[in-house]
mmCIF file of C-alpha atoms in Angstrom:
data_model
loop_
_atom_site.group_PDB
_atom_site.id
_atom_site.type_symbol
_atom_site.label_atom_id
_atom_site.label_comp_id
_atom_site.label_asym_id
_atom_site.label_seq_id
_atom_site.Cartn_x
_atom_site.Cartn_y
_atom_site.Cartn_z
ATOM 1 C CA MET A 1 -1.915 -1.840 38.749
ATOM 2 C CA THR A 2 -0.737 0.371 35.912
ATOM 3 C CA ALA A 3 1.520 -0.978 33.205
ATOM 4 C CA PRO A 4 5.261 -0.448 33.602
ATOM 5 C CA ALA A 5 6.961 1.721 31.018
ATOM 6 C CA PRO A 6 8.638 -0.206 28.200
ATOM 7 C CA SER A 7 12.322 -0.904 28.585
ATOM 8 C CA ARG A 8 13.112 0.334 25.076
ATOM 9 C CA THR A 9 11.330 2.089 22.263
ATOM 10 C CA LEU A 10 10.099 0.454 19.092
ATOM 11 C CA ALA A 11 13.134 0.888 16.855
ATOM 12 C CA ALA A 12 13.000 -0.043 13.176
ATOM 13 C CA GLU A 13 15.084 -3.096 12.257
ATOM 14 C CA GLY A 14 14.712 -2.435 8.543
ATOM 15 C CA ALA A 15 12.561 -4.399 6.112
ATOM 16 C CA PRO A 16 14.366 -6.692 3.673
ATOM 17 C CA ARG A 17 14.072 -5.785 0.012
ATOM 18 C CA GLY A 18 10.658 -6.862 -1.224
ATOM 19 C CA GLY A 19 9.559 -7.818 2.278
ATOM 20 C CA LEU A 20 6.356 -5.783 2.359
ATOM 21 C CA ALA A 21 5.299 -6.948 -1.108
ATOM 22 C CA ALA A 22 5.995 -10.552 -0.108
ATOM 23 C CA LEU A 23 3.872 -10.244 3.022
ATOM 24 C CA CYS A 24 1.052 -8.665 1.026
ATOM 25 C CA ILE A 25 1.067 -11.676 -1.317
ATOM 26 C CA THR A 26 1.314 -14.289 1.434
ATOM 27 C CA GLN A 27 -1.368 -12.616 3.562
ATOM 28 C CA THR A 28 -3.772 -12.400 0.634
ATOM 29 C CA THR A 29 -3.155 -16.050 -0.216
ATOM 30 C CA GLY A 30 -3.307 -17.196 3.411
ATOM 31 C CA TRP A 31 -6.574 -15.402 4.136
ATOM 32 C CA GLY A 32 -8.056 -16.557 0.850
ATOM 33 C CA VAL A 33 -7.179 -20.227 1.326
ATOM 34 C CA LEU A 34 -7.308 -20.706 5.101
ATOM 35 C CA TYR A 35 -10.329 -18.470 5.779
ATOM 36 C CA TYR A 36 -12.553 -17.484 2.859
ATOM 37 C CA ALA A 37 -12.315 -20.729 0.868
ATOM 38 C CA LEU A 38 -14.330 -22.696 3.416
ATOM 39 C CA LEU A 39 -17.018 -20.004 3.590
ATOM 40 C CA ALA A 40 -17.393 -20.194 -0.189
ATOM 41 C CA ALA A 41 -17.488 -24.011 -0.170
ATOM 42 C CA VAL A 42 -20.087 -24.682 2.545
ATOM 43 C CA ARG A 43 -22.926 -25.326 0.114
ATOM 44 C CA PRO A 44 -21.088 -27.764 -2.224
ATOM 45 C CA ILE A 45 -19.629 -29.599 0.784
ATOM 46 C CA SER A 46 -23.075 -29.964 2.328
ATOM 47 C CA GLU A 47 -24.688 -31.066 -0.951
ATOM 48 C CA ASP A 48 -21.999 -33.702 -1.566
ATOM 49 C CA THR A 49 -21.751 -35.113 1.954
ATOM 50 C CA GLY A 50 -25.129 -34.436 3.533
ATOM 51 C CA TRP A 51 -23.448 -32.721 6.470
ATOM 52 C CA ASP A 52 -25.424 -29.923 8.105
ATOM 53 C CA PRO A 53 -24.071 -26.510 6.955
ATOM 54 C CA ALA A 54 -24.175 -25.363 10.592
ATOM 55 C CA HIS A 55 -21.829 -28.224 11.530
ATOM 56 C CA ILE A 56 -19.474 -27.322 8.676
ATOM 57 C CA THR A 57 -19.253 -23.679 9.722
ATOM 58 C CA GLY A 58 -19.070 -24.812 13.354
ATOM 59 C CA ALA A 59 -15.904 -26.764 12.549
ATOM 60 C CA PHE A 60 -14.479 -23.633 10.958
ATOM 61 C CA SER A 61 -15.369 -21.496 14.005
ATOM 62 C CA ALA A 62 -13.769 -24.078 16.296
ATOM 63 C CA GLY A 63 -10.597 -23.751 14.227
ATOM 64 C CA LEU A 64 -10.660 -19.986 14.768
ATOM 65 C CA VAL A 65 -10.887 -20.522 18.523
ATOM 66 C CA VAL A 66 -7.847 -22.809 18.293
ATOM 67 C CA SER A 67 -6.126 -20.065 16.319
ATOM 68 C CA ALA A 68 -6.774 -17.605 19.151
ATOM 69 C CA VAL A 69 -5.323 -19.919 21.787
ATOM 70 C CA ALA A 70 -2.374 -20.974 19.611
ATOM 71 C CA GLY A 71 -1.657 -17.318 18.883
ATOM 72 C CA ILE A 72 -0.362 -16.853 22.429
ATOM 73 C CA ALA A 73 2.307 -19.528 21.942
ATOM 74 C CA VAL A 74 3.014 -18.258 18.417
ATOM 75 C CA GLY A 75 3.719 -14.784 19.800
ATOM 76 C CA ARG A 76 6.248 -16.165 22.275
ATOM 77 C CA MET A 77 7.953 -18.210 19.566
ATOM 78 C CA LEU A 78 8.040 -15.169 17.283
ATOM 79 C CA ASP A 79 9.921 -13.179 19.924
ATOM 80 C CA ARG A 80 12.316 -16.042 20.559
ATOM 81 C CA THR A 81 13.061 -17.403 17.076
ATOM 82 C CA GLY A 82 12.122 -14.682 14.596
ATOM 83 C CA PRO A 83 9.517 -15.059 11.844
ATOM 84 C CA ARG A 84 11.121 -17.195 9.132
ATOM 85 C CA SER A 85 11.020 -20.688 10.634
ATOM 86 C CA LEU A 86 7.715 -20.020 12.400
ATOM 87 C CA MET A 87 5.840 -18.831 9.329
ATOM 88 C CA ILE A 88 7.360 -21.492 7.075
ATOM 89 C CA GLY A 89 6.182 -24.059 9.618
ATOM 90 C CA GLY A 90 2.736 -22.470 9.652
ATOM 91 C CA SER A 91 2.534 -22.708 5.867
ATOM 92 C CA LEU A 92 3.489 -26.400 5.959
ATOM 93 C CA VAL A 93 0.887 -27.124 8.644
ATOM 94 C CA GLY A 94 -1.690 -25.252 6.588
ATOM 95 C CA VAL A 95 -0.939 -27.312 3.478
ATOM 96 C CA PHE A 96 -1.175 -30.560 5.459
ATOM 97 C CA ALA A 97 -4.419 -29.465 7.156
ATOM 98 C CA LEU A 98 -6.088 -28.609 3.839
ATOM 99 C CA VAL A 99 -5.085 -31.974 2.401
ATOM 100 C CA LEU A 100 -6.752 -33.594 5.425
ATOM 101 C CA VAL A 101 -9.840 -31.433 4.817
ATOM 102 C CA ALA A 102 -10.003 -32.686 1.236
ATOM 103 C CA LEU A 103 -9.601 -36.335 2.268
ATOM 104 C CA ALA A 104 -11.870 -36.248 5.336
ATOM 105 C CA PRO A 105 -14.135 -39.339 5.250
ATOM 106 C CA ASN A 106 -16.589 -38.001 7.831
ATOM 107 C CA LEU A 107 -17.545 -34.875 9.731
ATOM 108 C CA PRO A 108 -15.372 -35.544 12.835
ATOM 109 C CA ALA A 109 -12.283 -35.942 10.632
ATOM 110 C CA PHE A 110 -13.262 -32.777 8.754
ATOM 111 C CA ALA A 111 -13.595 -30.866 12.037
ATOM 112 C CA ALA A 112 -10.243 -32.194 13.287
ATOM 113 C CA ALA A 113 -8.590 -30.984 10.081
ATOM 114 C CA TRP A 114 -9.974 -27.486 10.657
ATOM 115 C CA LEU A 115 -8.690 -27.511 14.229
ATOM 116 C CA LEU A 116 -5.238 -28.174 12.774
ATOM 117 C CA ALA A 117 -5.818 -25.426 10.217
ATOM 118 C CA GLY A 118 -6.462 -23.093 13.166
ATOM 119 C CA THR A 119 -2.868 -23.543 14.323
ATOM 120 C CA ALA A 120 -1.689 -22.632 10.814
ATOM 121 C CA GLN A 121 -3.878 -19.512 10.853
ATOM 122 C CA ALA A 122 -2.213 -18.422 14.086
ATOM 123 C CA ALA A 123 1.239 -18.765 12.514
ATOM 124 C CA VAL A 124 0.689 -17.186 9.092
ATOM 125 C CA LEU A 125 -2.162 -14.641 9.203
ATOM 126 C CA TYR A 126 -2.420 -11.118 10.589
ATOM 127 C CA GLN A 127 -1.025 -11.391 14.124
ATOM 128 C CA PRO A 128 2.521 -12.536 13.241
ATOM 129 C CA ALA A 129 2.485 -10.302 10.166
ATOM 130 C CA PHE A 130 1.570 -7.283 12.294
ATOM 131 C CA THR A 131 4.495 -8.010 14.594
ATOM 132 C CA VAL A 132 6.887 -8.428 11.666
ATOM 133 C CA ILE A 133 5.785 -5.117 10.118
ATOM 134 C CA SER A 134 6.123 -3.347 13.472
ATOM 135 C CA ARG A 135 9.648 -4.706 13.959
ATOM 136 C CA TRP A 136 10.665 -3.819 10.404
ATOM 137 C CA TYR A 137 9.346 -0.250 10.320
ATOM 138 C CA GLY A 138 9.230 0.876 13.955
ATOM 139 C CA PRO A 139 7.462 4.239 14.376
ATOM 140 C CA ALA A 140 6.759 4.384 10.615
ATOM 141 C CA ARG A 141 4.705 1.175 10.704
ATOM 142 C CA VAL A 142 1.190 2.616 10.173
ATOM 143 C CA ARG A 143 1.556 3.155 6.415
ATOM 144 C CA PRO A 144 2.894 -0.355 5.646
ATOM 145 C CA LEU A 145 0.281 -1.875 7.962
ATOM 146 C CA THR A 146 -2.383 0.017 6.034
ATOM 147 C CA ILE A 147 -0.980 -1.232 2.721
ATOM 148 C CA LEU A 148 -0.867 -4.803 4.028
ATOM 149 C CA THR A 149 -4.471 -4.813 5.238
ATOM 150 C CA LEU A 150 -5.732 -3.057 2.112
ATOM 151 C CA VAL A 151 -4.145 -5.624 -0.189
ATOM 152 C CA ALA A 152 -5.152 -8.593 1.961
ATOM 153 C CA GLY A 153 -8.665 -7.146 2.076
ATOM 154 C CA PHE A 154 -9.081 -8.406 -1.492
ATOM 155 C CA ALA A 155 -8.581 -12.032 -0.405
ATOM 156 C CA SER A 156 -12.308 -12.763 -0.432
ATOM 157 C CA THR A 157 -12.750 -10.950 -3.761
ATOM 158 C CA ILE A 158 -10.134 -13.234 -5.329
ATOM 159 C CA PHE A 159 -10.580 -16.543 -3.568
ATOM 160 C CA ALA A 160 -14.337 -16.823 -3.037
ATOM 161 C CA PRO A 161 -15.060 -16.999 -6.792
ATOM 162 C CA VAL A 162 -11.944 -19.101 -7.429
ATOM 163 C CA THR A 163 -13.061 -21.608 -4.798
ATOM 164 C CA ALA A 164 -16.597 -21.670 -6.188
ATOM 165 C CA ALA A 165 -15.273 -22.275 -9.701
ATOM 166 C CA LEU A 166 -12.988 -25.073 -8.505
ATOM 167 C CA CYS A 167 -15.830 -26.716 -6.574
ATOM 168 C CA THR A 168 -18.005 -26.595 -9.686
ATOM 169 C CA GLY A 169 -15.275 -27.901 -11.952
ATOM 170 C CA ILE A 170 -13.527 -30.603 -9.918
ATOM 171 C CA GLY A 171 -15.585 -30.941 -6.738
ATOM 172 C CA TRP A 172 -14.888 -29.522 -3.313
ATOM 173 C CA ARG A 173 -12.321 -32.185 -2.423
ATOM 174 C CA GLY A 174 -10.310 -31.487 -5.536
ATOM 175 C CA ALA A 175 -10.699 -27.771 -4.902
ATOM 176 C CA PHE A 176 -9.088 -28.010 -1.475
ATOM 177 C CA LEU A 177 -6.233 -30.115 -2.826
ATOM 178 C CA VAL A 178 -5.553 -27.424 -5.432
ATOM 179 C CA LEU A 179 -5.797 -24.691 -2.790
ATOM 180 C CA ALA A 180 -3.402 -26.608 -0.520
ATOM 181 C CA GLY A 181 -0.871 -26.762 -3.347
ATOM 182 C CA LEU A 182 -1.358 -23.066 -4.080
ATOM 183 C CA LEU A 183 -0.811 -22.139 -0.427
ATOM 184 C CA GLY A 184 2.484 -24.020 -0.380
ATOM 185 C CA ALA A 185 3.677 -22.814 -3.777
ATOM 186 C CA VAL A 186 3.042 -19.143 -2.947
ATOM 187 C CA THR A 187 3.838 -18.761 0.735
ATOM 188 C CA LEU A 188 6.729 -21.169 1.345
ATOM 189 C CA PRO A 189 9.305 -19.553 -1.001
ATOM 190 C CA LEU A 190 8.294 -16.013 -0.045
ATOM 191 C CA HIS A 191 8.476 -16.729 3.684
ATOM 192 C CA ALA A 192 11.851 -18.391 3.171
ATOM 193 C CA ARG A 193 13.267 -15.565 1.076
ATOM 194 C CA CYS A 194 11.864 -12.419 2.664
ATOM 195 C CA LEU A 195 11.517 -13.032 6.413
ATOM 196 C CA ASN A 196 14.216 -12.558 9.057
ATOM 197 C CA ARG A 197 15.917 -15.714 10.267
ATOM 198 C CA SER A 198 16.089 -14.102 13.722
ATOM 199 C CA TRP A 199 15.634 -10.697 15.330
ATOM 200 C CA ARG A 200 18.473 -8.385 16.152
ATOM 201 C CA LYS A 201 19.676 -9.234 19.650
ATOM 202 C CA THR A 202 19.948 -6.445 22.210
ATOM 203 C CA GLY A 203 21.035 -6.652 25.813
ATOM 204 C CA ASN A 204 22.743 -9.367 27.816
ATOM 205 C CA ALA A 205 21.218 -12.355 29.599
ATOM 206 C CA ALA A 206 20.260 -10.237 32.595
ATOM 207 C CA GLN A 207 18.488 -7.736 30.343
ATOM 208 C CA LEU A 208 16.577 -10.545 28.654
ATOM 209 C CA ARG A 209 15.437 -11.849 32.047
ATOM 210 C CA ASP A 210 14.325 -8.351 32.975
ATOM 211 C CA ASP A 211 12.404 -8.080 29.715
ATOM 212 C CA LYS A 212 10.566 -11.348 30.416
ATOM 213 C CA ALA A 213 9.592 -10.085 33.838
ATOM 214 C CA LEU A 214 8.464 -6.800 32.307
ATOM 215 C CA VAL A 215 6.280 -8.587 29.754
ATOM 216 C CA ARG A 216 4.635 -10.622 32.531
ATOM 217 C CA ALA A 217 3.957 -7.431 34.481
ATOM 218 C CA ILE A 218 2.499 -5.705 31.412
ATOM 219 C CA ARG A 219 0.121 -8.590 30.688
ATOM 220 C CA ARG A 220 -1.226 -8.406 34.240
ATOM 221 C CA SER A 221 -1.475 -4.625 34.343
ATOM 222 C CA ARG A 222 -4.698 -2.636 34.475
ATOM 223 C CA THR A 223 -3.771 -0.819 31.277
ATOM 224 C CA PHE A 224 -3.286 -4.015 29.263
ATOM 225 C CA VAL A 225 -6.399 -5.744 30.607
ATOM 226 C CA GLY A 226 -8.493 -2.588 30.266
ATOM 227 C CA LEU A 227 -7.473 -2.017 26.652
ATOM 228 C CA GLN A 228 -8.122 -5.681 25.927
ATOM 229 C CA ALA A 229 -11.630 -5.402 27.409
ATOM 230 C CA LEU A 230 -12.281 -2.263 25.348
ATOM 231 C CA MET A 231 -11.270 -4.018 22.127
ATOM 232 C CA VAL A 232 -13.290 -7.144 22.970
ATOM 233 C CA LEU A 233 -16.441 -5.052 23.424
ATOM 234 C CA LEU A 234 -15.712 -3.149 20.223
ATOM 235 C CA CYS A 235 -15.197 -6.367 18.229
ATOM 236 C CA LEU A 236 -18.271 -7.981 19.758
ATOM 237 C CA GLY A 237 -20.497 -5.091 18.713
ATOM 238 C CA LEU A 238 -19.063 -4.539 15.244
ATOM 239 C CA TYR A 239 -18.719 -8.130 14.083
ATOM 240 C CA THR A 240 -21.975 -9.431 15.551
ATOM 241 C CA VAL A 241 -24.031 -6.756 13.789
ATOM 242 C CA THR A 242 -22.159 -6.515 10.482
ATOM 243 C CA LEU A 243 -21.888 -10.283 9.977
ATOM 244 C CA ASN A 244 -25.642 -10.551 10.590
ATOM 245 C CA ILE A 245 -26.674 -7.465 8.658
ATOM 246 C CA ILE A 246 -28.698 -9.432 6.078
ATOM 247 C CA PRO A 247 -31.398 -10.601 8.540
ATOM 248 C CA LEU A 248 -31.274 -7.207 10.288
ATOM 249 C CA LEU A 249 -31.963 -5.331 7.041
ATOM 250 C CA MET A 250 -34.635 -7.814 5.958
ATOM 251 C CA GLU A 251 -36.354 -7.358 9.320
ATOM 252 C CA LYS A 252 -36.502 -3.626 8.515
ATOM 253 C CA GLY A 253 -38.090 -4.175 5.094
ATOM 254 C CA ALA A 254 -35.227 -4.851 2.677
ATOM 255 C CA ASP A 255 -35.555 -7.713 0.225
ATOM 256 C CA TYR A 256 -32.834 -10.354 0.091
ATOM 257 C CA THR A 257 -31.042 -8.791 -2.892
ATOM 258 C CA ALA A 258 -30.801 -5.384 -1.217
ATOM 259 C CA ALA A 259 -29.743 -6.955 2.098
ATOM 260 C CA ALA A 260 -27.010 -8.948 0.356
ATOM 261 C CA LEU A 261 -25.838 -5.733 -1.303
ATOM 262 C CA GLY A 262 -25.715 -4.193 2.163
ATOM 263 C CA LEU A 263 -23.386 -6.968 3.327
ATOM 264 C CA GLY A 264 -21.157 -6.457 0.313
ATOM 265 C CA LEU A 265 -20.949 -2.736 0.931
ATOM 266 C CA VAL A 266 -19.891 -3.385 4.529
ATOM 267 C CA GLY A 267 -16.718 -4.799 2.944
ATOM 268 C CA ALA A 268 -16.337 -1.710 0.776
ATOM 269 C CA GLY A 269 -16.695 0.456 3.875
ATOM 270 C CA GLN A 270 -13.985 -1.601 5.568
ATOM 271 C CA VAL A 271 -11.508 -0.772 2.811
ATOM 272 C CA ALA A 272 -12.429 2.918 3.040
ATOM 273 C CA GLY A 273 -11.942 2.863 6.812
ATOM 274 C CA ARG A 274 -8.410 1.562 6.436
ATOM 275 C CA LEU A 275 -7.642 4.400 4.049
ATOM 276 C CA VAL A 276 -8.775 7.096 6.494
ATOM 277 C CA PHE A 277 -7.208 5.544 9.618
ATOM 278 C CA THR A 278 -3.925 7.401 9.205
ATOM 279 C CA ALA A 279 -5.796 10.714 9.019
ATOM 280 C CA ILE A 280 -7.083 10.251 12.582
ATOM 281 C CA PRO A 281 -4.697 11.877 15.104
ATOM 282 C CA ALA A 282 -2.830 9.115 16.926
ATOM 283 C CA LYS A 283 -3.902 10.213 20.402
ATOM 284 C CA ALA A 284 -7.570 10.364 19.349
ATOM 285 C CA ARG A 285 -7.795 7.026 17.522
ATOM 286 C CA ILE A 286 -9.222 4.961 20.362
ATOM 287 C CA ALA A 287 -11.938 7.497 21.186
ATOM 288 C CA VAL A 288 -12.811 8.218 17.544
ATOM 289 C CA VAL A 289 -13.060 4.547 16.560
ATOM 290 C CA THR A 290 -15.118 3.481 19.586
ATOM 291 C CA GLY A 291 -17.374 6.544 19.391
ATOM 292 C CA THR A 292 -18.045 6.107 15.688
ATOM 293 C CA ALA A 293 -18.721 2.406 16.211
ATOM 294 C CA ALA A 294 -21.305 3.117 18.898
ATOM 295 C CA GLY A 295 -22.960 5.711 16.663
ATOM 296 C CA ALA A 296 -23.077 3.488 13.575
ATOM 297 C CA LEU A 297 -24.526 0.524 15.468
ATOM 298 C CA LEU A 298 -27.091 2.750 17.161
ATOM 299 C CA LEU A 299 -28.167 4.061 13.744
ATOM 300 C CA LEU A 300 -28.635 0.503 12.484
ATOM 301 C CA ALA A 301 -30.809 -0.230 15.514
ATOM 302 C CA LEU A 302 -32.786 3.029 15.532
ATOM 303 C CA LEU A 303 -33.501 3.650 11.863
ATOM 304 C CA PRO A 304 -36.648 1.979 10.481
ATOM 305 C CA GLY A 305 -35.566 2.877 6.946
ATOM 306 C CA PRO A 306 -35.279 3.704 4.162
ATOM 307 C CA VAL A 307 -33.086 0.850 3.015
ATOM 308 C CA PRO A 308 -30.401 3.041 1.347
ATOM 309 C CA LEU A 309 -29.924 4.927 4.601
ATOM 310 C CA LEU A 310 -29.607 1.663 6.513
ATOM 311 C CA ILE A 311 -27.050 0.425 3.986
ATOM 312 C CA GLY A 312 -25.134 3.672 4.491
ATOM 313 C CA ALA A 313 -25.078 3.052 8.242
ATOM 314 C CA GLY A 314 -23.794 -0.452 7.503
ATOM 315 C CA MET A 315 -21.003 0.987 5.367
ATOM 316 C CA LEU A 316 -20.075 3.294 8.245
ATOM 317 C CA ALA A 317 -19.927 0.289 10.582
ATOM 318 C CA GLY A 318 -17.748 -1.458 7.996
ATOM 319 C CA ALA A 319 -15.426 1.545 7.880
ATOM 320 C CA VAL A 320 -15.049 1.359 11.654
ATOM 321 C CA ARG A 321 -14.254 -2.341 11.314
ATOM 322 C CA GLY A 322 -11.448 -1.418 8.927
ATOM 323 C CA CYS A 323 -10.116 1.108 11.442
ATOM 324 C CA GLN A 324 -10.450 -1.459 14.234
ATOM 325 C CA THR A 325 -8.149 -3.859 12.383
ATOM 326 C CA LEU A 326 -5.403 -1.237 12.206
ATOM 327 C CA LEU A 327 -6.028 -0.120 15.787
ATOM 328 C CA GLN A 328 -5.523 -3.720 16.901
ATOM 329 C CA ALA A 329 -2.340 -3.881 14.823
ATOM 330 C CA THR A 330 -0.813 -0.765 16.392
ATOM 331 C CA ILE A 331 -2.137 -0.371 19.923
ATOM 332 C CA VAL A 332 0.307 -2.725 21.660
ATOM 333 C CA ALA A 333 3.435 -1.348 20.012
ATOM 334 C CA ASP A 334 2.187 2.226 20.528
ATOM 335 C CA ARG A 335 2.118 1.695 24.273
ATOM 336 C CA TRP A 336 4.892 -0.792 25.040
ATOM 337 C CA GLY A 337 7.440 -0.637 22.231
ATOM 338 C CA ALA A 338 9.482 -3.625 21.101
ATOM 339 C CA THR A 339 9.804 -5.483 24.381
ATOM 340 C CA GLY A 340 8.163 -8.886 23.945
ATOM 341 C CA LEU A 341 6.043 -7.510 21.116
ATOM 342 C CA GLY A 342 5.127 -10.904 19.664
ATOM 343 C CA THR A 343 4.161 -12.275 23.081
ATOM 344 C CA LEU A 344 2.092 -9.220 23.961
ATOM 345 C CA GLN A 345 0.448 -9.061 20.528
ATOM 346 C CA GLY A 346 -0.519 -12.750 20.674
ATOM 347 C CA SER A 347 -1.937 -12.462 24.183
ATOM 348 C CA PHE A 348 -3.766 -9.231 23.393
ATOM 349 C CA ALA A 349 -5.397 -10.614 20.232
ATOM 350 C CA ALA A 350 -6.503 -13.999 21.606
ATOM 351 C CA PRO A 351 -9.896 -12.947 23.083
ATOM 352 C CA LEU A 352 -10.543 -10.704 20.078
ATOM 353 C CA THR A 353 -10.094 -13.644 17.726
ATOM 354 C CA ILE A 354 -12.447 -15.755 19.833
ATOM 355 C CA VAL A 355 -15.101 -13.031 19.767
ATOM 356 C CA THR A 356 -14.883 -12.670 15.980
ATOM 357 C CA ALA A 357 -15.120 -16.466 15.633
ATOM 358 C CA LEU A 358 -18.298 -16.580 17.717
ATOM 359 C CA ALA A 359 -19.915 -13.417 16.298
ATOM 360 C CA PRO A 360 -21.730 -15.088 13.354
ATOM 361 C CA ALA A 361 -23.541 -17.426 15.747
ATOM 362 C CA ALA A 362 -23.901 -14.837 18.515
ATOM 363 C CA GLY A 363 -26.154 -12.618 16.373
ATOM 364 C CA PRO A 364 -28.945 -15.161 15.783
ATOM 365 C CA ALA A 365 -28.679 -16.391 19.377
ATOM 366 C CA MET A 366 -29.135 -12.878 20.781
ATOM 367 C CA ALA A 367 -31.900 -12.110 18.279
ATOM 368 C CA ALA A 368 -33.771 -15.176 19.514
ATOM 369 C CA TRP A 369 -33.136 -14.193 23.140
ATOM 370 C CA PHE A 370 -34.160 -10.535 22.767
ATOM 371 C CA GLY A 371 -36.926 -11.167 20.247
ATOM 372 C CA SER A 372 -35.549 -9.449 17.134
ATOM 373 C CA TYR A 373 -32.408 -8.524 15.240
ATOM 374 C CA THR A 374 -33.176 -4.885 15.969
ATOM 375 C CA ALA A 375 -33.012 -5.591 19.698
ATOM 376 C CA MET A 376 -29.734 -7.434 19.106
ATOM 377 C CA ALA A 377 -28.379 -4.321 17.359
ATOM 378 C CA TYR A 378 -29.376 -2.173 20.343
ATOM 379 C CA ALA A 379 -27.517 -4.552 22.668
ATOM 380 C CA MET A 380 -24.406 -4.440 20.494
ATOM 381 C CA ALA A 381 -24.589 -0.633 20.307
ATOM 382 C CA ALA A 382 -24.583 -0.721 24.112
ATOM 383 C CA ALA A 383 -21.468 -2.937 24.025
ATOM 384 C CA ALA A 384 -19.707 -0.417 21.770
ATOM 385 C CA GLY A 385 -20.930 2.397 24.021
ATOM 386 C CA THR A 386 -19.360 0.635 26.986
ATOM 387 C CA ALA A 387 -16.116 0.471 25.011
ATOM 388 C CA LEU A 388 -16.413 4.240 24.551
ATOM 389 C CA LEU A 389 -16.681 4.634 28.326
ATOM 390 C CA PHE A 390 -13.498 2.563 28.648
ATOM 391 C CA ALA A 391 -11.872 4.924 26.135
ATOM 392 C CA ALA A 392 -12.488 7.789 28.563
ATOM 393 C CA ALA A 393 -10.913 5.908 31.488
ATOM 394 C CA PRO A 394 -7.610 7.137 32.975
ATOM 395 C CA PHE A 395 -5.612 4.129 31.765
ATOM 396 C CA VAL A 396 -6.499 5.049 28.165
ATOM 397 C CA ARG A 397 -6.188 8.819 28.524
ATOM 398 C CA GLY A 398 -2.687 8.297 29.872
ATOM 399 C CA LEU A 399 -1.452 6.255 26.932
ATOM 400 C CA HIS A 400 1.810 7.547 25.547
ATOM 401 C CA VAL A 401 1.693 7.193 21.770
ATOM 402 C CA ARG A 402 5.002 7.345 19.948
#
């Protein structure tokens, strides 16, 4: 079944004054506190508590899975109520969850706190922000989306060292209490001041019922499911390889310092990819991103060296990851307009979020199964290549991009 045409185009509602700047600040803070802080604190948490680092990161990954599932409900609420109350609520839940993290007496309580944090991630991070930007700017959304993701891309640069310094100075529990207070102090007033109380209403009750039926039909359509499968394969390949690039490079002869540099430059490539995304013709974006991903991952698998060339291939894969983020942010609105955008965006992103949550563990598991990280990279290049085949399918070729 092909997807029905949207009932109306994606019209700009108009961003409030300072709205984009506010979202840039809240996204940077939210990603820094609710995502990167834990990754920077694994070692001090483990040293203080004796908990296995794998169990600590496992709790974090479980929270990301909760975020994916909760994102579906968040999308529906975003369509129904608008962003202000939803994202304020998400900030409050995030503050409470981080306080529980700081006070957790044992590992189960710590894990439960991160499950709660996952619901906050669903309500305050990229997916609702992407929908808000798309509603504010309509067809002109790509530039503000690029600005948003570029600024928020510095979240790890800011918050990883801040978290490490706090853990050293006042301990990890004190660090998370400070970060909880920072999350509330920064995001609550900006969400309250700069987000819409509700969306502009269009149509009567009958039209709204028709729109709900249309959204259900879109979610079940071959186009929607096919594009979702394409993006899942793309995310699986890109994130599994790039998040495990240190052992892959070391397997090919790099020392730890060079391999760690390779991981850092993946992030630099991601920023560069977001800068060039707008230069890719809209109708070619899916094919260009998937094709480049398959090529970059194949290079990482094929090349035996030298290390600088491998690092360059890693940067290319990082650049594709940056493009993938913006492709995910725009692909739903490009095809289906404003009708049920929050609901569709939340449903579309859920399996992608799950894949990115599992990717860090998927790499070592596949390397053990196939016998090497190089073989894992070949398998992930095949996944991206399959996504490229999807990109050539009729349901993608027929996409109408506004």
